[in-house]
Coordinates of C-alpha atoms in Angstrom, one line a residue:
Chain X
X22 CA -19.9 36.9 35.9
X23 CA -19.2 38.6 32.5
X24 CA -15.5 36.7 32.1
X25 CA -17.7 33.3 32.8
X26 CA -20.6 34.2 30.6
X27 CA -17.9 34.8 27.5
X28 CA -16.6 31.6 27.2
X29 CA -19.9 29.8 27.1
X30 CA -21.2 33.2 24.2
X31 CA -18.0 31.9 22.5
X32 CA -18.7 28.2 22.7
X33 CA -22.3 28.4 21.5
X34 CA -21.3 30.6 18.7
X35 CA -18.5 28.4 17.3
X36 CA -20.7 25.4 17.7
X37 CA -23.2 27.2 15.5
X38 CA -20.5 27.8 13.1
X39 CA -20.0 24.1 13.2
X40 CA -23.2 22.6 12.6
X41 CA -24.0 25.3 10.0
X42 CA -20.9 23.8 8.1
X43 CA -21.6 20.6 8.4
X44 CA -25.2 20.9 7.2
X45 CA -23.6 22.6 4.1
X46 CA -20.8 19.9 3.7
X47 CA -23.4 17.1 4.4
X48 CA -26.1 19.1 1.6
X49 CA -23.1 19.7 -0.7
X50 CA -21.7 16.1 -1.0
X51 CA -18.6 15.6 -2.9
X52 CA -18.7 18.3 -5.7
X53 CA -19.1 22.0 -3.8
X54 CA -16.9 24.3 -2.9
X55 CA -16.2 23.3 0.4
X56 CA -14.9 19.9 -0.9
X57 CA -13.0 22.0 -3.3
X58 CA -11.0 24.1 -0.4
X59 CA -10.7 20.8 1.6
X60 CA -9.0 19.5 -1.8
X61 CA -7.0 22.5 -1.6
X62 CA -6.1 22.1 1.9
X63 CA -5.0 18.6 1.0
X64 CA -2.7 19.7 -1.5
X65 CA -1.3 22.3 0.5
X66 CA -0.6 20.0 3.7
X67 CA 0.9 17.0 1.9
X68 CA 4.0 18.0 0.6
X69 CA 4.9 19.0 4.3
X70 CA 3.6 15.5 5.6
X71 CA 5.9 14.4 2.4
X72 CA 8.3 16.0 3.7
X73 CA 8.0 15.5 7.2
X74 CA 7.3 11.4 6.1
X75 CA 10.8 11.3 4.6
X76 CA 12.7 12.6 7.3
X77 CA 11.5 10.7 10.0
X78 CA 11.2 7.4 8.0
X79 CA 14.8 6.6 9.3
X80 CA 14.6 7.2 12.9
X81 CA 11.3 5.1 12.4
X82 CA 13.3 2.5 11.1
X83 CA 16.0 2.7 13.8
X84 CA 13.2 2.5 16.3
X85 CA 11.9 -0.6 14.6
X86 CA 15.4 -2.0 14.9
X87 CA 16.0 -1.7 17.8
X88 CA 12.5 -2.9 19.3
X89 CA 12.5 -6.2 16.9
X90 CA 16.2 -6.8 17.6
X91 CA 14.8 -9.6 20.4
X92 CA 13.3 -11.4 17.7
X93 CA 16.3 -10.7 14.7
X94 CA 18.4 -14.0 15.3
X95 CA 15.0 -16.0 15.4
X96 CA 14.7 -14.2 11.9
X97 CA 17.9 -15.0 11.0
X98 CA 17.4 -18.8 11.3
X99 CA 14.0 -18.6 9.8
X100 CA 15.6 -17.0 6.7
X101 CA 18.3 -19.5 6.5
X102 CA 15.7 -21.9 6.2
X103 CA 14.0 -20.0 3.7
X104 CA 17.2 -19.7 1.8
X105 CA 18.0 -23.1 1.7
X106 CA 14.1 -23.9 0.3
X107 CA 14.4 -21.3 -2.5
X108 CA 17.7 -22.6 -3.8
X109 CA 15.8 -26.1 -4.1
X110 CA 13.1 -24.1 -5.7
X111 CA 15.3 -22.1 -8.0
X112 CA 16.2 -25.6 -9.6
X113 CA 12.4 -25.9 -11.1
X114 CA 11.8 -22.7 -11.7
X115 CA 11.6 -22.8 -15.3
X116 CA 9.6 -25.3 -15.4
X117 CA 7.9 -23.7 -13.7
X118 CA 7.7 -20.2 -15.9
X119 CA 6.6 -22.7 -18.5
X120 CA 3.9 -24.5 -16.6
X121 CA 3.3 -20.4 -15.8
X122 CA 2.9 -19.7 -19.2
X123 CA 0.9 -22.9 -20.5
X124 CA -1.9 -22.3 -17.3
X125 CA -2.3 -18.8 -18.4
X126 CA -3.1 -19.8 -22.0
X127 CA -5.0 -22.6 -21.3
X128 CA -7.3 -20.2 -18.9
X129 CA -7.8 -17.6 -21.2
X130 CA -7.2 -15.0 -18.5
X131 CA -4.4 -12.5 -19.1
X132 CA -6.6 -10.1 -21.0
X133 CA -8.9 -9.7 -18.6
X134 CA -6.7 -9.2 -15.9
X135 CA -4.4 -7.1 -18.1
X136 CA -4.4 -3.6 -16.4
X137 CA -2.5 -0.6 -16.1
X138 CA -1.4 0.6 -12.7
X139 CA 0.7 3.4 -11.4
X140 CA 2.8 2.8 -7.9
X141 CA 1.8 4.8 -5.4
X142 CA 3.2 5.6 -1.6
X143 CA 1.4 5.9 1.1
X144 CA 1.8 9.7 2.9
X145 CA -0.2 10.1 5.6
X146 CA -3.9 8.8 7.1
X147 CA -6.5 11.3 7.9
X148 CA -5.7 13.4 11.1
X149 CA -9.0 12.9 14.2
X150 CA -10.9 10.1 14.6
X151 CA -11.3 8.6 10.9
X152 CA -8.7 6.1 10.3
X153 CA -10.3 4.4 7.3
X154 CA -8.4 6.1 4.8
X155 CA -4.7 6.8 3.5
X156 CA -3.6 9.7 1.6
X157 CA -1.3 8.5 -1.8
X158 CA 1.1 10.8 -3.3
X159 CA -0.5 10.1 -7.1
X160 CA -3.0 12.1 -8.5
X161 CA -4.7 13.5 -11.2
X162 CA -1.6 14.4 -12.9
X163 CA -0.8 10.8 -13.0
X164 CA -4.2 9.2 -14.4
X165 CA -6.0 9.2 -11.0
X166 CA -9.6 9.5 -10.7
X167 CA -12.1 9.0 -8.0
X168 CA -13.7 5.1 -8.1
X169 CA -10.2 4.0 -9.0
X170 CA -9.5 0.5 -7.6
X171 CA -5.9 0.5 -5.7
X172 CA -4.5 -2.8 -5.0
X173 CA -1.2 -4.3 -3.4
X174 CA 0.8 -8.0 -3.5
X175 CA -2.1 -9.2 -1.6
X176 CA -4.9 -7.8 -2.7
X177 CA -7.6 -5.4 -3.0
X178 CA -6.7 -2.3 -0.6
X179 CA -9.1 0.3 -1.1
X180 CA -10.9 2.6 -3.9
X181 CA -9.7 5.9 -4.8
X182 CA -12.8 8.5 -3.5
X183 CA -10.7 12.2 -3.9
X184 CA -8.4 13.4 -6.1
X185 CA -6.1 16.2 -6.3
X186 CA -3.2 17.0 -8.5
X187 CA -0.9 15.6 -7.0
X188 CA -2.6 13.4 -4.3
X189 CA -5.1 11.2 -3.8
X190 CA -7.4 9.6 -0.9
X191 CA -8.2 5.8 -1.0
X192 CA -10.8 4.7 1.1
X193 CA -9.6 1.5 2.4
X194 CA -11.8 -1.4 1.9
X195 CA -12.5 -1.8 5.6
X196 CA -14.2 1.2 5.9
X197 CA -17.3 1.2 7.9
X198 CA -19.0 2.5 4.5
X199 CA -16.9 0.4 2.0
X200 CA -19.4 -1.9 -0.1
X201 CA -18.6 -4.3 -2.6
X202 CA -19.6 -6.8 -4.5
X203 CA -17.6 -10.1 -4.0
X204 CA -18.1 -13.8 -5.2
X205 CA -17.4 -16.4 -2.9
X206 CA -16.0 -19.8 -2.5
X207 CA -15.0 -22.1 -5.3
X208 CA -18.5 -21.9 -7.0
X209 CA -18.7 -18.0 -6.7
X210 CA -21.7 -17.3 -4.9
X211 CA -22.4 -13.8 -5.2
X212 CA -22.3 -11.4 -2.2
X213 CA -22.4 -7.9 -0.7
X214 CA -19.2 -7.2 1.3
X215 CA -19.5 -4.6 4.3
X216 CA -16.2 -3.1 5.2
X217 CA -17.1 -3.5 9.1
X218 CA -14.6 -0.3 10.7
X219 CA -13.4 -1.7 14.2
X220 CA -15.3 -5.1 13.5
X221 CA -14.5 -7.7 11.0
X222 CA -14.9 -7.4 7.3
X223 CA -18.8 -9.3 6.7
X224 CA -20.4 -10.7 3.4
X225 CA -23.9 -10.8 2.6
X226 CA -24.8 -13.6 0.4
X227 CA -27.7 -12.0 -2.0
X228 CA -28.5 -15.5 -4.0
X229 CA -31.2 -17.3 -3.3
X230 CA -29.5 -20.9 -3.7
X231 CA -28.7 -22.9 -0.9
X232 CA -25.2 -23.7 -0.4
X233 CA -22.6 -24.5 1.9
X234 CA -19.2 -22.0 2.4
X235 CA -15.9 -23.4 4.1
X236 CA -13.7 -21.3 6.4
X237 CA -10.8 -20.4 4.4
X238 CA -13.1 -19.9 1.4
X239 CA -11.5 -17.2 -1.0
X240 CA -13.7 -13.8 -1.5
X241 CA -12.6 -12.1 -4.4
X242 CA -13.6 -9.3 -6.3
X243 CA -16.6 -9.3 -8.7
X244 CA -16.9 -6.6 -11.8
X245 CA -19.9 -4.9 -12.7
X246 CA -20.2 -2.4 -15.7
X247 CA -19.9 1.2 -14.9
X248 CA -17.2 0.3 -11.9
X249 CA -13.6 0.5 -11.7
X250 CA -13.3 -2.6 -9.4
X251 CA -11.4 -5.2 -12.0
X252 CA -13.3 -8.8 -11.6
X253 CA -11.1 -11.3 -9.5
X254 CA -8.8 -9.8 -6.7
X255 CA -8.4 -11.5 -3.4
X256 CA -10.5 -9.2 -0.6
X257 CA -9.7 -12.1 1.9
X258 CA -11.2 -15.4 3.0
X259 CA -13.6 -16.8 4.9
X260 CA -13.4 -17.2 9.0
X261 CA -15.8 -18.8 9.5
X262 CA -18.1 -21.6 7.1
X263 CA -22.0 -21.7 7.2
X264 CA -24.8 -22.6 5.7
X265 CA -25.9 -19.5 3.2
X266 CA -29.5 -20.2 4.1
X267 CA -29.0 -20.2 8.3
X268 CA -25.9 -17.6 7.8
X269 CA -26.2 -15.1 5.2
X270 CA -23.7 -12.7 7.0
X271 CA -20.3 -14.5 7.3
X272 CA -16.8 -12.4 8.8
X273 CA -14.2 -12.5 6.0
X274 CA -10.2 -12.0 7.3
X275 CA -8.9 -9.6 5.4
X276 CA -6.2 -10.5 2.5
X277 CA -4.6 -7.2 2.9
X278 CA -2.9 -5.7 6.5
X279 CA -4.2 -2.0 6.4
X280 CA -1.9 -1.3 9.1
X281 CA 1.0 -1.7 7.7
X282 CA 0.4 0.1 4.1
X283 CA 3.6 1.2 2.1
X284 CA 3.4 0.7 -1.7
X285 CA 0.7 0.9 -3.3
X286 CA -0.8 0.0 -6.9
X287 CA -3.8 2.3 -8.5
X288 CA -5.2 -0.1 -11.0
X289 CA -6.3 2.7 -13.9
X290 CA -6.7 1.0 -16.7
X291 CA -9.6 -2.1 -16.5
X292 CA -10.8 -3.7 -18.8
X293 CA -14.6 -3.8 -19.6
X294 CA -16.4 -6.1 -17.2
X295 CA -18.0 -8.9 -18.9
X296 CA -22.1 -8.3 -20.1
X297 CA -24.3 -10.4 -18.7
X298 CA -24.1 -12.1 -21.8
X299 CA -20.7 -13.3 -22.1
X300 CA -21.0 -14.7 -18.5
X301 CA -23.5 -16.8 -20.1
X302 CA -21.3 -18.2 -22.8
X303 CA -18.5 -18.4 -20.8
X304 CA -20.1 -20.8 -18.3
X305 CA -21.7 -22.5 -20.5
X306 CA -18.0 -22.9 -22.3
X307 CA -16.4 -23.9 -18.6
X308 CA -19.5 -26.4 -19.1
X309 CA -17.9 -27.9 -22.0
X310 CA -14.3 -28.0 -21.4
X311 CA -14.8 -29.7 -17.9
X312 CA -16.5 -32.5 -20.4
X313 CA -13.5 -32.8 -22.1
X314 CA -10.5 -31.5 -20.4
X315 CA -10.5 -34.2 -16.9
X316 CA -6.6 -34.4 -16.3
X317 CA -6.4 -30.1 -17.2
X318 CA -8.9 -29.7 -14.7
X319 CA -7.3 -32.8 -12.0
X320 CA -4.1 -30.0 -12.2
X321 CA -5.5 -26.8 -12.4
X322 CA -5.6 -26.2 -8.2
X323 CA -2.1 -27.3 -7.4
X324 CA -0.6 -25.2 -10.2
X325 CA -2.7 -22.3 -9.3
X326 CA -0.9 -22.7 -5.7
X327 CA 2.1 -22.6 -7.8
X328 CA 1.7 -19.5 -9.4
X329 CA 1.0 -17.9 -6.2
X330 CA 4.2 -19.1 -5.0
X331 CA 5.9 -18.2 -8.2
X332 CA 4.4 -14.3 -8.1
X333 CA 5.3 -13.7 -4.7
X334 CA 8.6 -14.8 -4.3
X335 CA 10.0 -14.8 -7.6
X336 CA 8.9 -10.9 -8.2
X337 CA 7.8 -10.1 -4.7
X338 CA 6.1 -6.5 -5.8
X339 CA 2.7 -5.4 -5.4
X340 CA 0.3 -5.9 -8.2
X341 CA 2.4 -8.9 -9.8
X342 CA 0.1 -11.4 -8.3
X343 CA -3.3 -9.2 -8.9
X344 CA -3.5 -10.4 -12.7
X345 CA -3.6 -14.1 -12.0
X346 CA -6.5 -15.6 -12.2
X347 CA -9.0 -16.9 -9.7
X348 CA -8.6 -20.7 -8.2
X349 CA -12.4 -21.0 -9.9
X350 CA -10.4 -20.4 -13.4
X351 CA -13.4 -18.4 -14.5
X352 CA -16.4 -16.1 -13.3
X353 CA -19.8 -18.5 -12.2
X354 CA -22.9 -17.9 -14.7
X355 CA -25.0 -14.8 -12.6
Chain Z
X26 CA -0.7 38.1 22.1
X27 CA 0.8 37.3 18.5
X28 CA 3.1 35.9 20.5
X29 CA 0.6 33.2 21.8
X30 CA -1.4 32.7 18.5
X31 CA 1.9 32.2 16.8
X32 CA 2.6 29.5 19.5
X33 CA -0.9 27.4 19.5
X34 CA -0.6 27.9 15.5
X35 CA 2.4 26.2 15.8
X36 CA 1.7 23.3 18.3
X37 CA -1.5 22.9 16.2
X38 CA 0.8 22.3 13.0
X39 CA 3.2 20.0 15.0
X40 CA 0.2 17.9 16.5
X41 CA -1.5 17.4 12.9
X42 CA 1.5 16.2 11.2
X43 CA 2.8 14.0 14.4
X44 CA -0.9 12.8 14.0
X45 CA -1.1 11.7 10.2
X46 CA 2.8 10.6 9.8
X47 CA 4.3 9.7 13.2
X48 CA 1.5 8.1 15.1
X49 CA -1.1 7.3 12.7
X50 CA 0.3 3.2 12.7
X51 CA 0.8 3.0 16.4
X52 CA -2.2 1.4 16.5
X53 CA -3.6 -0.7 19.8
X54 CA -6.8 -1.8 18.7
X55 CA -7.0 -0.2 15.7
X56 CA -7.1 3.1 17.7
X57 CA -4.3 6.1 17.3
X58 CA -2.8 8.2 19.9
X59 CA -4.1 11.7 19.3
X60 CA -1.9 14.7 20.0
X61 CA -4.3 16.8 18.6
X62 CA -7.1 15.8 21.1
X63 CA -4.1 16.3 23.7
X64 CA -2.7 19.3 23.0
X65 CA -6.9 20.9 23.2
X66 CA -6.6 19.3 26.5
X67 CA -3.1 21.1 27.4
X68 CA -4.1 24.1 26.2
X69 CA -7.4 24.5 28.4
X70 CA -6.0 23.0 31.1
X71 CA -3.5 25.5 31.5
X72 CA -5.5 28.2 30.1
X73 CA -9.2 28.1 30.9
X74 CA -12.1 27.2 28.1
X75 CA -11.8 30.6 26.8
X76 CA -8.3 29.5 25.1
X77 CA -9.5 25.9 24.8
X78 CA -13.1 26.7 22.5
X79 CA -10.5 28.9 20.6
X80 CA -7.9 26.4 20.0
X81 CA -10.2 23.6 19.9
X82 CA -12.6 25.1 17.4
X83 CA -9.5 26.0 15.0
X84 CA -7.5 22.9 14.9
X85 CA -10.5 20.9 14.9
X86 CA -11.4 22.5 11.7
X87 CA -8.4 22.2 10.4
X88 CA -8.3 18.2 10.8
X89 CA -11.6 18.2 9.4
X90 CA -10.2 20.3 6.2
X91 CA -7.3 17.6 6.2
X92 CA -9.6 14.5 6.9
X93 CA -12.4 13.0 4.8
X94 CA -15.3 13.5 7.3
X95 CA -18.1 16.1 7.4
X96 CA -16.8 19.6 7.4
X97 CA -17.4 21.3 11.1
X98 CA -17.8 17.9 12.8
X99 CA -13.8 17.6 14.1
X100 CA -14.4 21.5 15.4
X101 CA -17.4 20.6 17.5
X102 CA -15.9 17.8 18.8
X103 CA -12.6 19.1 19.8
X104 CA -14.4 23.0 21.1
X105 CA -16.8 21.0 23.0
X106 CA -13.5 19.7 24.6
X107 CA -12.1 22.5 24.7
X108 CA -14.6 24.1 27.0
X109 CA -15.4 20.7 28.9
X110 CA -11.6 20.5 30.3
X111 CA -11.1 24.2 30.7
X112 CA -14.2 24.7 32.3
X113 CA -13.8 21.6 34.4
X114 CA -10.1 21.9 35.8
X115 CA -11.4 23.6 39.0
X116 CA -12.8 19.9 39.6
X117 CA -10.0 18.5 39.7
X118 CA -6.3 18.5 41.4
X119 CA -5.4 21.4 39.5
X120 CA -1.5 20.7 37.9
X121 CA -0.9 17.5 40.0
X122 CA 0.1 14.7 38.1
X123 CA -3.3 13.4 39.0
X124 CA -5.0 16.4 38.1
X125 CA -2.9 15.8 34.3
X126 CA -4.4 12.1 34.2
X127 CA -7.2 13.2 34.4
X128 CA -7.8 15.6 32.5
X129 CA -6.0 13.5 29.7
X130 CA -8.4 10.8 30.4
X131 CA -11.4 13.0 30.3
X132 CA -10.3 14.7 27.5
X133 CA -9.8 11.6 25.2
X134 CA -12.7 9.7 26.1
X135 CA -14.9 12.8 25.2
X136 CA -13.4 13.4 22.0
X137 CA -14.1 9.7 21.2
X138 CA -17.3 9.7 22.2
X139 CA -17.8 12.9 20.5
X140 CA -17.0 11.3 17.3
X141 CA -18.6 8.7 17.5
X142 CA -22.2 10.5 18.5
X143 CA -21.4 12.5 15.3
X144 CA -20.3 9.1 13.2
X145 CA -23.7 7.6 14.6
X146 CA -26.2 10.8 13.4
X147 CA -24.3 10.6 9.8
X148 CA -25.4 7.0 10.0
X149 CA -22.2 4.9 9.7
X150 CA -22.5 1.5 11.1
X151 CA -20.7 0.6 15.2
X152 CA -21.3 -1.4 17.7
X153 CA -21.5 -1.2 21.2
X154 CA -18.4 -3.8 21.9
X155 CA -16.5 -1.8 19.9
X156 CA -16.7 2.0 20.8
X157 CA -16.5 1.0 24.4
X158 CA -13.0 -0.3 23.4
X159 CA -12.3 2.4 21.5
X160 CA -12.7 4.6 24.3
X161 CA -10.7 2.3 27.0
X162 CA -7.9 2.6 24.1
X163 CA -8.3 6.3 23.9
X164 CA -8.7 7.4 27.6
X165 CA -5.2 4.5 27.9
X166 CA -3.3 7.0 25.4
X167 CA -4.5 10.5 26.7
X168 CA -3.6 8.9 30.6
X169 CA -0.4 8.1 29.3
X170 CA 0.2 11.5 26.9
X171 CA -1.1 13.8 29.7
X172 CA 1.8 14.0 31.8
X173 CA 4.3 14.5 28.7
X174 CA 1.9 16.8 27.3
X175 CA 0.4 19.4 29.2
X176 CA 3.5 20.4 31.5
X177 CA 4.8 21.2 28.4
X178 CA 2.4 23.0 27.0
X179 CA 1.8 25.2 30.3
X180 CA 5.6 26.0 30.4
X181 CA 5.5 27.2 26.7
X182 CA 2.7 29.2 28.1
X183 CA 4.3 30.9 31.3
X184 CA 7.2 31.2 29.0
X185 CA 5.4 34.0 26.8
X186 CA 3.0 35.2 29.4
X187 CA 4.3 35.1 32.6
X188 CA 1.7 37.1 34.6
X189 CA -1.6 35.6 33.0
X190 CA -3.0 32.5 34.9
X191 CA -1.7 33.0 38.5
X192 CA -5.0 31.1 39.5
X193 CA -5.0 29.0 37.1
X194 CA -3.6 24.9 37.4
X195 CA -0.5 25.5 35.2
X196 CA 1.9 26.2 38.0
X197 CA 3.3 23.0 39.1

């Protein structure tokens, strides 16, 4: 009877242990000492998941091989094709650089997409049931702080929410608790997005206007003062259209595969987002220049698709294509 | 006995990195294999709940120390499991490979739903439609990790302690 009772002693004991410590952790939030020796543990733990990473990442590789070697001569034509589209491409592509070059100054946008990042790999996600974060190998040592934005080629990934010397955690941006604030569609309706966990990505439109949104419709990024989030990255688009008065909550398909995270981007450096003021002045300036600027604005889209093409397969690394600017040219007056 | 906590420190070690760098991105579903879960499962299993609160408690803190959720929420979890499979393998076929199912089945589906009680009292959003697939994913993995697992676990076991456990489901 005694050798039965003992395990079920033990159990209620160490589940004691374990709710005491999570009401401290839960009372404590992100600055106590028990977030400090889970920091610790963190920086203890990933140099051997580093480590471990590194050594495998070739017999990963060779498993990959050999699984996708069904599909490599399917690839092989695909890429031939590919080739043979790029050389044609390669022809115009400095006139396209230049086109490149005129677009950016006619849009007035390079400064306030101009930010610093530092690459970053992706180590390791959380052990258990949490899969809604990665662990980086930058940290504070190299500029990292928590709120940090981090980005890849396609688009927002996630924001920085710990860091370590050496290591960081990025909650990625479809987190069930990821919330951000988003503009929508060519006119940039504002919006709330929820990162969704196991369901899809949603936006809450918070205007009061009526409007209608398209599947497909770009969600991108939307600065506020006091964040890290720089105004304009793509978070995805649209699945499905609606009304915003029948369907305030619309699913948005992510831009960015959080499956599949490599290389990373930790935008550091952002410039100040703009006051309330300067949105003012700047839509009232987009009000002008579409007065006067009809055949700039007739070209605009297509050579916006352009410099998409133009980032992606002329430089093909992450972050190159995060300081374009938006297909709407400039942020909507709030 | 050093011998034995040397041994579960060091499966503990092997299942958290195999966790976080090899299986993390073989995703179904968006849901991981866990060989933590599994190797809590294998270790009552073979052992009785005694071993399994132990274990359980231990590397569940340890995930949540690695993790980014509440302190003391993965070492519930995984000691409730702990006890529920040592406690329950008298239930079941002992170290058939049916008995190994389902245990791994049990196993998995209660540290899901373990989780995701937890997840719900911390008030992050779910739905229905979706932790019912996350636990048909999860019970899918521990059914198909069970039978790798836990044989291998128990012979580690036998190995060090060859006399402990004669009633116990380990001998197949």
């Amino acid at each position: 009877m005694a050798d039965r009772r003992r395990p079920r002693l033990l159990l209620a004991a160490l589940a004691l242990v374990s709710l005491v410590l999570m009401t401290l952790d839960f009372r404590e939030g992100d600055d106590g000492p028990l977030t400090a020796v889970q920091d610790r543990a963190v920086a203890l733990f990933a140099p051997v998941q580093e480590l471990v990473g590194s050594a495998v990442a070739p017999l990963e590789r060779a498993v990959e091989t050999v699984g996708e070697l069904g599909d490599l001569r399917e690839r092989n034509t695909a890429l031939e094709a590919e080739l043979e589209e790029l050389r044609q491409r390669s022809v115009s592509l400095a006139d396209l650089e230049r086109e490149n070059e005129r677009l950016r100054e006619l849009l007035d946008m390079r400064d306030r997409y101009d930010f610093e990042t530092v690459a970053a790999r992706v180590i390791a996600r959380p052990p258990g049931a949490s899969r809604w974060s990665v662990l980086v190998d930058v940290g504070t040592e190299d500029g990292i702080a928590a709120g940090m934005a981090v980005i890849d080629g396609e688009g927002l990934v996630g924001t920085v929410t710990r860091a370590t010397d050496g290591h960081a955690r990025v909650q990625l941006a479809h987190a069930p608790e990821a919330r951000y604030a988003v503009r929508l569609g060519e006119e940039g309706h504002d919006a709330l997005l929820s990162g969704g966990g196991h369901r899809a990505m949603e936006v809450q439109i918070i205007e009061d206007t009526q409007a209608e949104l398209e599947e497909g419709d770009r969600v991108l990024t939307r600065a506020f003062q006091g964040t890290s989030i720089p105004d304009g990255l793509p978070v995805g688009s649209l699945a499905e259209g609606g009304s915003t008065d029948r369907t305030p909550q619309l699913p948005v398909d992510p831009a960015v595969d959080f499956a599949s995270l490599d290389l990373v981007q930790v935008v550091v450096d952002v410039p100040e987002a703009p006051t309330p003021e300067e949105l003012d002045e700047e839509a009232e300036d987009d009000g002008d220049a579409a007065g006067t600027g009809d055949e700039d604005d007739d070209e605009d889209p297509e050579d916006a698709e352009d410099l998409d093409d133009v980032a992606t397969t002329g430089h093909g690394l992450a972050g190159v294509r995060t300081d374009r600017p938006s297909p709407t040219g400039a942020l909507p007056a709030p | 006995m050093i011998l034995r906590g040397l041994l579960m420190v060091v499966v503990a070690a092997v299942a958290l990195l195999a966790d976080t760098v090899l299986l993390a991105d073989l995703t179904l579903a968006g849901v991981a294999p866990s060989l933590t879960v599994m190797t809590v499962v294998g270790l009552a299993h073979a052992d009785g709940p005694g071993t399994g609160v132990r274990y359980g408690f231990g590397l569940g803190l340890a995930t949540d120390l690695l993790g980014d959720g509440l302190l003391g929420s993965g070492a519930l979890v995984l000691l409730a499991v702990g006890y529920l499979i040592g406690a329950g393998r008298r239930y079941w076929t002992g170290g058939t490979l049916a008995g190994q199912v389902v245990a791994g089945g049990v196993g998995s589906v209660a540290a899901t739903a373990g989780h995701a009680v937890l997840d719900l009292l911390v008030d992050a959003e779910g739905s229905v439609g979706a932790l019912l697939q996350e636990l048909a994913v999860g019970a899918l993995f521990g059914i198909l990790l069970a039978p790798l697992v836990l044989p291998a676990l128990a012979w580690l076991l036998e190995r060090l302690d060859p006399r402990a456990g004669l009633e116990s489901p380990r001998r197949w």
